[in-house]
PDB file of C-alpha atoms in Angstrom:
ATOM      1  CA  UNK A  74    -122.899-114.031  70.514  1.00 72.00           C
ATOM      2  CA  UNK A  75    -121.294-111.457  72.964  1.00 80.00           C
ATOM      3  CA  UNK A  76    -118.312-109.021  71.783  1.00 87.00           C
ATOM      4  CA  UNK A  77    -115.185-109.385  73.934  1.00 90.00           C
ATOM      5  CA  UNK A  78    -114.075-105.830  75.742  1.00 92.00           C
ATOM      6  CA  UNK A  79    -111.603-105.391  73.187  1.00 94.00           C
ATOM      7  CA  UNK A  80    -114.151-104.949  69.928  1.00 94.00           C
ATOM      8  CA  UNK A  81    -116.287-103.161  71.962  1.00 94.00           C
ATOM      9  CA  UNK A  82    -113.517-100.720  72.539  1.00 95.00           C
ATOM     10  CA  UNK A  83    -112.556-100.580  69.356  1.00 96.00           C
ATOM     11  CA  UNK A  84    -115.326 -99.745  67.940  1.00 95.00           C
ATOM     12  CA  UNK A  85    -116.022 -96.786  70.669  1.00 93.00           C
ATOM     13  CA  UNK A  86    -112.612 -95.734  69.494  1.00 95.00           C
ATOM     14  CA  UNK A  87    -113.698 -95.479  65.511  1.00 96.00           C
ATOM     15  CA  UNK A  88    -117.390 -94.129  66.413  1.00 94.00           C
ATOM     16  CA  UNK A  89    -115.053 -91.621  68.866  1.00 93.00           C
ATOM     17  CA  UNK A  90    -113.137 -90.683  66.038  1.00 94.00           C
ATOM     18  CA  UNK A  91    -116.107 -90.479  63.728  1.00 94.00           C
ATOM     19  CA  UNK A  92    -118.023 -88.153  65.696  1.00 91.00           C
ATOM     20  CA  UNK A  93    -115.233 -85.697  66.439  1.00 89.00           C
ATOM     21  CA  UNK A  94    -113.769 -85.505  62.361  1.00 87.00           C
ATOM     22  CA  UNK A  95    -113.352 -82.378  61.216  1.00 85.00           C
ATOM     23  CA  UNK A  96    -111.734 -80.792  64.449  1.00 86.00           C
ATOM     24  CA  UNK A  97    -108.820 -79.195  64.603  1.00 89.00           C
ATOM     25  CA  UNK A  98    -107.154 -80.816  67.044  1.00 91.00           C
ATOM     26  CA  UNK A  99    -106.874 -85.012  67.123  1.00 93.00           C
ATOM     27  CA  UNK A 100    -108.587 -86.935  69.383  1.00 94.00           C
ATOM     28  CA  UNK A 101    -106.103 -88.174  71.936  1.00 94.00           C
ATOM     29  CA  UNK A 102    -105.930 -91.274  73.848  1.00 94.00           C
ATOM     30  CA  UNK A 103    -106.570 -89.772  77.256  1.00 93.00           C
ATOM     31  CA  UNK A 104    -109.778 -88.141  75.793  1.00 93.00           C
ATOM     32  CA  UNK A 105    -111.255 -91.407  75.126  1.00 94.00           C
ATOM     33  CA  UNK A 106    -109.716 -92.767  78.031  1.00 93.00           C
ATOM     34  CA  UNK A 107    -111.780 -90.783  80.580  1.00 91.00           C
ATOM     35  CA  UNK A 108    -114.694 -89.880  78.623  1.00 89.00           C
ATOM     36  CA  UNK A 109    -115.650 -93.743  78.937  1.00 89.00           C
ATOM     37  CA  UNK A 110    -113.980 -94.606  81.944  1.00 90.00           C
ATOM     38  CA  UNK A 111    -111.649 -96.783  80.876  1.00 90.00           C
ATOM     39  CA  UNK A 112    -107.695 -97.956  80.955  1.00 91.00           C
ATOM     40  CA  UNK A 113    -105.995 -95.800  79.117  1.00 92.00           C
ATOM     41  CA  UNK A 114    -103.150 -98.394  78.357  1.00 93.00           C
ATOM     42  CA  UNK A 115    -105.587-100.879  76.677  1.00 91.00           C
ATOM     43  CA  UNK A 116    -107.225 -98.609  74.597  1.00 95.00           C
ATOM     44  CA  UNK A 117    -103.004 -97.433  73.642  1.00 94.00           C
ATOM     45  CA  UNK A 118    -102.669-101.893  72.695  1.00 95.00           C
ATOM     46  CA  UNK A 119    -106.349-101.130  70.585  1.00 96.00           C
ATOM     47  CA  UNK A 120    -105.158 -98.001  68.993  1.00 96.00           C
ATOM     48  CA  UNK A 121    -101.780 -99.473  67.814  1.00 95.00           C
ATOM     49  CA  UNK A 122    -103.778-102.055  66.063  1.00 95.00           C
ATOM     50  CA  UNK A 123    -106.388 -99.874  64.314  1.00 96.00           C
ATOM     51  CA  UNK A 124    -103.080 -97.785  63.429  1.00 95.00           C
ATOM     52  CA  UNK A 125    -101.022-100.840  62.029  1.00 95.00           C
ATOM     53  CA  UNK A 126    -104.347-102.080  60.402  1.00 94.00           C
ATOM     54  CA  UNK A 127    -104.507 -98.693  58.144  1.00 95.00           C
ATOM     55  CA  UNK A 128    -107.627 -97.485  60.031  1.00 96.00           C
ATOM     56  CA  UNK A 129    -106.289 -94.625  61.990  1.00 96.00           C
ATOM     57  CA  UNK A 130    -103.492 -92.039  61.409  1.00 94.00           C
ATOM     58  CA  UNK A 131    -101.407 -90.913  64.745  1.00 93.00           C
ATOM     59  CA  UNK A 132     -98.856 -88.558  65.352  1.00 90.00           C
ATOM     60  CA  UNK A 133     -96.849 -88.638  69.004  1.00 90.00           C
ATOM     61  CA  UNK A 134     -95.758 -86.054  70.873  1.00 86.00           C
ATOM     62  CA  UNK A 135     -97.215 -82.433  72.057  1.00 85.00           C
ATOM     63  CA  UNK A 136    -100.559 -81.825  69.537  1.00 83.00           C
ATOM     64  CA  UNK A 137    -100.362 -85.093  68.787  1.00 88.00           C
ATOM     65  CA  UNK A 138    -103.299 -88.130  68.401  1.00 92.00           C
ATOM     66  CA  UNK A 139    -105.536 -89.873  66.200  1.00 95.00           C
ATOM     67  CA  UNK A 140    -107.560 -89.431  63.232  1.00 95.00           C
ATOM     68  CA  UNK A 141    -109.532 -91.936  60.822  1.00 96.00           C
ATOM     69  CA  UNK A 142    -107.073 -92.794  58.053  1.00 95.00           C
ATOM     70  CA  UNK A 143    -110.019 -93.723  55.639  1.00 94.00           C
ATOM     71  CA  UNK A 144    -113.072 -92.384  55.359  1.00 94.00           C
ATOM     72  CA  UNK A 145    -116.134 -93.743  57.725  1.00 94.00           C
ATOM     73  CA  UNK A 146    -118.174 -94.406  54.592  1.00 94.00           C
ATOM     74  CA  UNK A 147    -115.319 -97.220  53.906  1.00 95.00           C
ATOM     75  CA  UNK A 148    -114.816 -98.915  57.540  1.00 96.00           C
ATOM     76  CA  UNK A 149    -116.991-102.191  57.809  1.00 96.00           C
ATOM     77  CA  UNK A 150    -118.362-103.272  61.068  1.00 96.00           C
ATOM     78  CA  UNK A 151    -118.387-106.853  59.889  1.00 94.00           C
ATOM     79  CA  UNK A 152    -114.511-106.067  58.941  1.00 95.00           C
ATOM     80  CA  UNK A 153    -113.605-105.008  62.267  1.00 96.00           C
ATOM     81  CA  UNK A 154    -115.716-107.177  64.327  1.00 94.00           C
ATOM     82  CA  UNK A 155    -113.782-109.872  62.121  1.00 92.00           C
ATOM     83  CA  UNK A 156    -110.408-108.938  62.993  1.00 93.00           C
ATOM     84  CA  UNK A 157    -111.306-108.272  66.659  1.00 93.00           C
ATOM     85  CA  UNK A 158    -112.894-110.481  67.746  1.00 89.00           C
ATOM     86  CA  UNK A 159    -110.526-114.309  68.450  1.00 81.00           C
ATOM     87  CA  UNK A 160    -113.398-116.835  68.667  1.00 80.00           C
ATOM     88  CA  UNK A 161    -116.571-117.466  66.490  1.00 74.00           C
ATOM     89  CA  UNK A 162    -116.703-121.201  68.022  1.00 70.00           C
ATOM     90  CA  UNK A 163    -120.341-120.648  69.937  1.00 64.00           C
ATOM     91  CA  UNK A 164    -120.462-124.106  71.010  1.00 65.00           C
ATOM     92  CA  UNK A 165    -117.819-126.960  71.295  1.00 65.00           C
ATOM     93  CA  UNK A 166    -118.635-129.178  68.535  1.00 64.00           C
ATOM     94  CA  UNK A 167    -117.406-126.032  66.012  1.00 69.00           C
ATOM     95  CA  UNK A 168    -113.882-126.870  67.044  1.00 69.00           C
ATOM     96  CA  UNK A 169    -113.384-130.433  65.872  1.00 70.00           C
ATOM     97  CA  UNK A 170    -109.983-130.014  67.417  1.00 78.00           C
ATOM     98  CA  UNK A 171    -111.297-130.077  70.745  1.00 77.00           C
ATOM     99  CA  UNK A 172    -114.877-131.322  69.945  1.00 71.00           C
ATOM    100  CA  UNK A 173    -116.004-134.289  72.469  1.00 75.00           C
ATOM    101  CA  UNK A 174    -119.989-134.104  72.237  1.00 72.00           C
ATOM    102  CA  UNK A 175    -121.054-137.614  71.133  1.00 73.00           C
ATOM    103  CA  UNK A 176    -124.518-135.817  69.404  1.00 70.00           C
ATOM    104  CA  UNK A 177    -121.919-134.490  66.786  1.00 65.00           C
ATOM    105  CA  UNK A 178    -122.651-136.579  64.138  1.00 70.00           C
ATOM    106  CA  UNK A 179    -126.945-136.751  65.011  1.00 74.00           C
ATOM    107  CA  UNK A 180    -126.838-133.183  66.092  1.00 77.00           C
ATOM    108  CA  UNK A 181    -128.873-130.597  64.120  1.00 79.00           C
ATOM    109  CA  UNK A 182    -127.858-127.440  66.920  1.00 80.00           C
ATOM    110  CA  UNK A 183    -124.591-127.050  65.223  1.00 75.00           C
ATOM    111  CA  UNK A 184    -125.920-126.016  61.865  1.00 79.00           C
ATOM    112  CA  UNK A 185    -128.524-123.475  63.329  1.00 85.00           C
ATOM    113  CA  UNK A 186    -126.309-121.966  65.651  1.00 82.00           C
ATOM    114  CA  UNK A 187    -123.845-121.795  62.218  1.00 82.00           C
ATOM    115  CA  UNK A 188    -126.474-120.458  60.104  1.00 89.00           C
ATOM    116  CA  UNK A 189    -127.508-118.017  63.170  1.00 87.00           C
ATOM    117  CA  UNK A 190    -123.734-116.815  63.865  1.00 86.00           C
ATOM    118  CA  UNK A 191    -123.668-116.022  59.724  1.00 89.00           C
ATOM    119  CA  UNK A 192    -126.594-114.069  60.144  1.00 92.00           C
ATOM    120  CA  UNK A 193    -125.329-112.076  62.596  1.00 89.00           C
ATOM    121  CA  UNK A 194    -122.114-111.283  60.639  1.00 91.00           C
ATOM    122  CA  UNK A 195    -124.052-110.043  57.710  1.00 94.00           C
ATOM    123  CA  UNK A 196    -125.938-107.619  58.739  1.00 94.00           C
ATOM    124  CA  UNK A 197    -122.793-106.732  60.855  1.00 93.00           C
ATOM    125  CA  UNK A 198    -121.405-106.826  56.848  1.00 95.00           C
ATOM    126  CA  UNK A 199    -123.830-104.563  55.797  1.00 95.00           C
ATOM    127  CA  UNK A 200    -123.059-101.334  58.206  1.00 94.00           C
ATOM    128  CA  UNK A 201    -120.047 -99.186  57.723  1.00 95.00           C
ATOM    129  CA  UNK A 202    -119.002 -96.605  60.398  1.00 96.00           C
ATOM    130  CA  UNK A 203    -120.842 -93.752  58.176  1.00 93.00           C
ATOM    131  CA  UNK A 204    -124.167 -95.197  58.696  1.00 92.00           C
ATOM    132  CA  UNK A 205    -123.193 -95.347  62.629  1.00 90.00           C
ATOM    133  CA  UNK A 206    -122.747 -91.765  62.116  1.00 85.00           C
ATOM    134  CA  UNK A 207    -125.603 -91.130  59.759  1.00 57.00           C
ATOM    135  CA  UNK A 208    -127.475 -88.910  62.261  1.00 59.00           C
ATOM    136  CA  UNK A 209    -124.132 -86.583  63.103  1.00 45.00           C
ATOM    137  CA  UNK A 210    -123.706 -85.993  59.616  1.00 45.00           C
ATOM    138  CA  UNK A 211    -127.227 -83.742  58.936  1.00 48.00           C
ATOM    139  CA  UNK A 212    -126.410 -81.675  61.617  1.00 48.00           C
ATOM    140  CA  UNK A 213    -123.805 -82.532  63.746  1.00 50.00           C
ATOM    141  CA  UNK A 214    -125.666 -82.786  67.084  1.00 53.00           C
ATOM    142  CA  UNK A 215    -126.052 -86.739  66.927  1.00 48.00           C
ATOM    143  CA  UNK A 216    -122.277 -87.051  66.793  1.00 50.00           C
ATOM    144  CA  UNK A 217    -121.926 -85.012  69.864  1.00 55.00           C
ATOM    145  CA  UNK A 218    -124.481 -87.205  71.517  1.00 56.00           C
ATOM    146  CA  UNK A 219    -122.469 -89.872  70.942  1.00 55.00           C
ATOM    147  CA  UNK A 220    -119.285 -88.429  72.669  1.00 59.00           C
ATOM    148  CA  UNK A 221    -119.051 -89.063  76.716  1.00 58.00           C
ATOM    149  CA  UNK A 222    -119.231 -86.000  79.206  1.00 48.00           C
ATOM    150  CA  UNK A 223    -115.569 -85.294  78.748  1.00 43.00           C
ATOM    151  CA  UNK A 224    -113.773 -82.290  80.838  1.00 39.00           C
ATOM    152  CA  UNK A 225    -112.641 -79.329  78.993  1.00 37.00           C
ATOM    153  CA  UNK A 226    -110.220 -76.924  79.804  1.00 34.00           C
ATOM    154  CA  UNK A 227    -112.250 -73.030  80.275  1.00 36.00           C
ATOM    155  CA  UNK A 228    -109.688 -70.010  79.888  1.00 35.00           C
ATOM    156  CA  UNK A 229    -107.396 -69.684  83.079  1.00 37.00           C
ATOM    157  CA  UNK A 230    -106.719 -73.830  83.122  1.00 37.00           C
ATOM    158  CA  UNK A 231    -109.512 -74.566  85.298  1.00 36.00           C
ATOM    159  CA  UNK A 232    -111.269 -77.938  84.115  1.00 35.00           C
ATOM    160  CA  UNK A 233    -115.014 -78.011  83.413  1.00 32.00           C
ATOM    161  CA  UNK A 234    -116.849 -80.837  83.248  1.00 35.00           C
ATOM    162  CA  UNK A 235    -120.071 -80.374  80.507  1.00 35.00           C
ATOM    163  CA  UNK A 236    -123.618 -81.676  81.213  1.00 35.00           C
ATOM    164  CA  UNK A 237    -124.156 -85.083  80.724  1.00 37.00           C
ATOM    165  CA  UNK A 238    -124.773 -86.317  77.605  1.00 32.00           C
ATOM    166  CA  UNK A 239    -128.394 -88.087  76.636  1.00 35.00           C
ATOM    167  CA  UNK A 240    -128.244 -92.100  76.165  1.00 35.00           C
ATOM    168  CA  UNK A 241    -124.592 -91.824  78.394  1.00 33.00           C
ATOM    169  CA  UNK A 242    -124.951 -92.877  82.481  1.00 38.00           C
ATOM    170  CA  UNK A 243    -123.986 -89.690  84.800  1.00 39.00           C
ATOM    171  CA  UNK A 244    -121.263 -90.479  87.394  1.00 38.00           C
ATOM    172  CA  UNK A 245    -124.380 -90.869  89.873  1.00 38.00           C
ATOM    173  CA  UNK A 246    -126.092 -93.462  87.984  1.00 40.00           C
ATOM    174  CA  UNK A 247    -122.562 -95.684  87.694  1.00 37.00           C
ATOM    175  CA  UNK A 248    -122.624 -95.651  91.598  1.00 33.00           C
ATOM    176  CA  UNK A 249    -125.912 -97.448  91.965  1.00 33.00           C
TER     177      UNK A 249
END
């Protein structure tokens, strides 16, 4: 099974969120935006959804962003892979709307590939954002790792960008 764009940017967006709680200031959508190089008006259409779905807090305007609205410890992956992702039908003949194989009926594929799919989703069931996290929480270096190279503003309003983070590609290595 492959995770369309949009989980996989929703769940940067909660792991984002995860790694940074605790700061004073909310993560923003432009933060996450360019720290993984990516449209900032999707991840506004993903963020209005983990909003209306009670999983982050935001607040517009100047100081404004987004925080977790419940704790990591209570976010499941399964959950949100659920309500992300549109289509669990790995092969035709799950769909017996639109199901023309003529094996259907003498076909054993369709019950491993179920059985496979469930086992996926349960040990998908058994990982909350926390445990995603567990590292950042003994001493808060993991969670940094997991945060992009992101620019930050240095006194006089110059923008600096920090060293690369390990496990993330450098801007020379997305060239190649």
């Amino acid at each position: 099974m492959r995770l369309t764009q949009w989980t996989d940017y929703t769940l940067r967006v909660l792991m984002y969120c995860a790694a940074t709680e605790g700061r004073e200031q909310p993560v923003t959508i432009t933060e996450v935006a360019e720290g993984y190089g990516i449209s900032r008006s999707h991840l506004m259409k993903i963020v209005q959804q983990l909003a209306a779905q009670g999983l982050l807090e935001t607040t517009r305007g100047r100081g404004g962003g987004m925080r977790l609205m419940v704790p990591a410890s209570a976010i499941n992956i399964g959950a949100v892979v659920r309500a992300t992702e549109t289509d669990f039908n790995l092969v035709e003949c799950f769909d017996p709307g639109t199901n023309q194989c003529r094996l259907s009926s003498h076909c054993r594929l369709k019950g491993v590939l179920w059985q496979a799919m469930q086992a996926y989703l349960a040990v998908l069931d058994g990982v909350t954002l926390q445990d995603l996290m567990a590292p950042a929480a003994a001493g808060g270096a993991a969670a940094q790792a997991l945060l992009p190279t992101v620019a930050l503003p240095q006194s006089g309003g110059a923008m600096h960008r920090s060293a690369p983070v390990a496990g993330l590609p450098s801007k020379a290595e997305n060239i190649e």
